[in-house]
Structure formats: structure tokens, C-alpha cells
């Protein structure tokens, strides 16, 4: 029996991808920071089932870098988003 781990947390595959890209990270960098394999991050972003512990590690790694994951309800439909810090360009 498989468990939809994304519904167990406040994240979705799209949010994880958006947060990673918004933070300027490669999948391999996120995997190393979270202590999971590159393939696990790839599977997460593809929406495949992964272990809840792995998903939590990835979300926590993104949040340590400043990403804020959220889920809202609007007219009975759930949708989520992500906020990432804007980096100042060095001159």
C-alpha cells in the first residue's frame, strides 16, 4: 500500500520544484543538503511516492535556506504556494 506523502505535508511537487529553482539550487545540491539521494529529489518533483521522512528532510532543507511553503483553502479547493528570499545582485 502506498501513501501519498505530499498530502501528509504542506508541500506539493510543484512547490518543491519552485522553491528549489527560486533558491538557485540544482537537484543534486538540494539532495546533499537534505541528506537524500538525487533520485529521491527527482522523484519528489515528479510527484512519485517517496518516504515521508525523505520528504520532510527536503522541505526542512528548503526552509533552512529561506523558502516558506504554504497551503490555503479557497472555496473548498486547496492550493499552495512558496515564497523564497530575493537575493541582492552584487555590483
Short mmCIF file of C-alpha atoms in Angstrom, two decimals:
data_model
loop_
_atom_site.label_atom_id
_atom_site.label_comp_id
_atom_site.label_asym_id
_atom_site.label_seq_id
_atom_site.Cartn_x
_atom_site.Cartn_y
_atom_site.Cartn_z
CA UNK A 1 0.00 0.00 0.00
CA UNK A 2 1.44 3.38 -0.93
CA UNK A 3 0.88 6.61 0.97
CA UNK A 4 0.54 9.97 -0.76
CA UNK A 5 3.28 11.66 1.21
CA UNK A 6 2.70 15.07 -0.40
CA UNK A 7 -0.80 15.25 1.08
CA UNK A 8 0.69 14.46 4.50
CA UNK A 9 2.78 17.66 4.45
CA UNK A 10 2.26 21.24 3.40
CA UNK A 11 4.20 20.70 0.18
CA UNK A 12 3.43 19.64 -3.36
CA UNK A 13 5.78 18.51 -6.12
CA UNK A 14 5.36 21.89 -7.81
CA UNK A 15 6.17 23.77 -4.60
CA UNK A 16 9.33 21.76 -4.05
CA UNK A 17 10.47 22.43 -7.61
CA UNK A 18 9.58 26.14 -7.43
CA UNK A 19 11.37 26.57 -4.10
CA UNK A 20 14.50 24.78 -5.32
CA UNK A 21 14.67 26.79 -8.53
CA UNK A 22 13.81 30.03 -6.71
CA UNK A 23 16.72 29.41 -4.36
CA UNK A 24 19.02 28.77 -7.32
CA UNK A 25 19.73 25.18 -6.36
CA UNK A 26 20.30 22.11 -8.51
CA UNK A 27 18.56 18.87 -7.57
CA UNK A 28 21.91 17.43 -6.51
CA UNK A 29 22.57 20.40 -4.18
CA UNK A 30 19.18 20.04 -2.53
CA UNK A 31 19.69 16.29 -2.17
CA UNK A 32 23.06 16.80 -0.47
CA UNK A 33 21.66 19.45 1.87
CA UNK A 34 18.71 17.22 2.81
CA UNK A 35 20.73 14.02 3.10
CA UNK A 36 18.76 12.14 0.44
CA UNK A 37 19.69 10.82 -2.99
CA UNK A 38 19.47 12.88 -6.18
CA UNK A 39 16.94 10.35 -7.48
CA UNK A 40 14.72 10.92 -4.42
CA UNK A 41 14.53 14.66 -5.16
CA UNK A 42 13.81 13.92 -8.81
CA UNK A 43 11.01 11.50 -7.86
CA UNK A 44 9.54 14.06 -5.43
CA UNK A 45 9.42 16.74 -8.09
CA UNK A 46 7.81 14.26 -10.49
CA UNK A 47 5.07 13.59 -7.92
CA UNK A 48 6.08 9.97 -7.31
CA UNK A 49 5.60 8.46 -3.86
CA UNK A 50 8.60 8.77 -1.57
CA UNK A 51 9.15 8.05 2.10
CA UNK A 52 7.59 10.66 4.37
CA UNK A 53 10.91 11.04 6.22
CA UNK A 54 12.67 11.92 2.94
CA UNK A 55 10.01 14.46 2.03
CA UNK A 56 10.26 16.08 5.44
CA UNK A 57 14.06 16.31 5.10
CA UNK A 58 13.76 18.05 1.73
CA UNK A 59 11.11 20.51 2.94
CA UNK A 60 13.20 21.29 6.04
CA UNK A 61 16.31 21.83 3.89
CA UNK A 62 14.40 24.27 1.67
CA UNK A 63 13.03 26.09 4.71
CA UNK A 64 16.55 26.38 6.21
CA UNK A 65 17.52 28.21 3.03
CA UNK A 66 14.58 30.60 3.49
CA UNK A 67 11.75 29.06 1.49
CA UNK A 68 8.27 29.32 3.01
CA UNK A 69 5.81 26.63 1.91
CA UNK A 70 2.12 27.19 2.49
CA UNK A 71 -1.24 25.72 1.66
CA UNK A 72 -4.50 27.67 1.61
CA UNK A 73 -8.12 26.82 1.18
CA UNK A 74 -10.26 28.90 -1.16
CA UNK A 75 -13.87 27.99 -1.88
CA UNK A 76 -13.21 24.42 -0.82
CA UNK A 77 -10.24 24.00 -3.16
CA UNK A 78 -6.75 23.66 -1.75
CA UNK A 79 -3.88 25.38 -3.48
CA UNK A 80 -0.40 26.13 -2.31
CA UNK A 81 2.48 28.41 -2.96
CA UNK A 82 6.02 29.09 -2.00
CA UNK A 83 7.98 32.19 -1.12
CA UNK A 84 11.75 32.45 -1.42
CA UNK A 85 14.06 35.27 -0.38
CA UNK A 86 15.22 37.58 -3.13
CA UNK A 87 19.00 37.74 -3.39
CA UNK A 88 20.58 41.13 -3.86
CA UNK A 89 22.70 41.30 -7.01
CA UNK A 90 26.30 42.18 -6.21
CA UNK A 91 27.70 45.01 -8.25
#
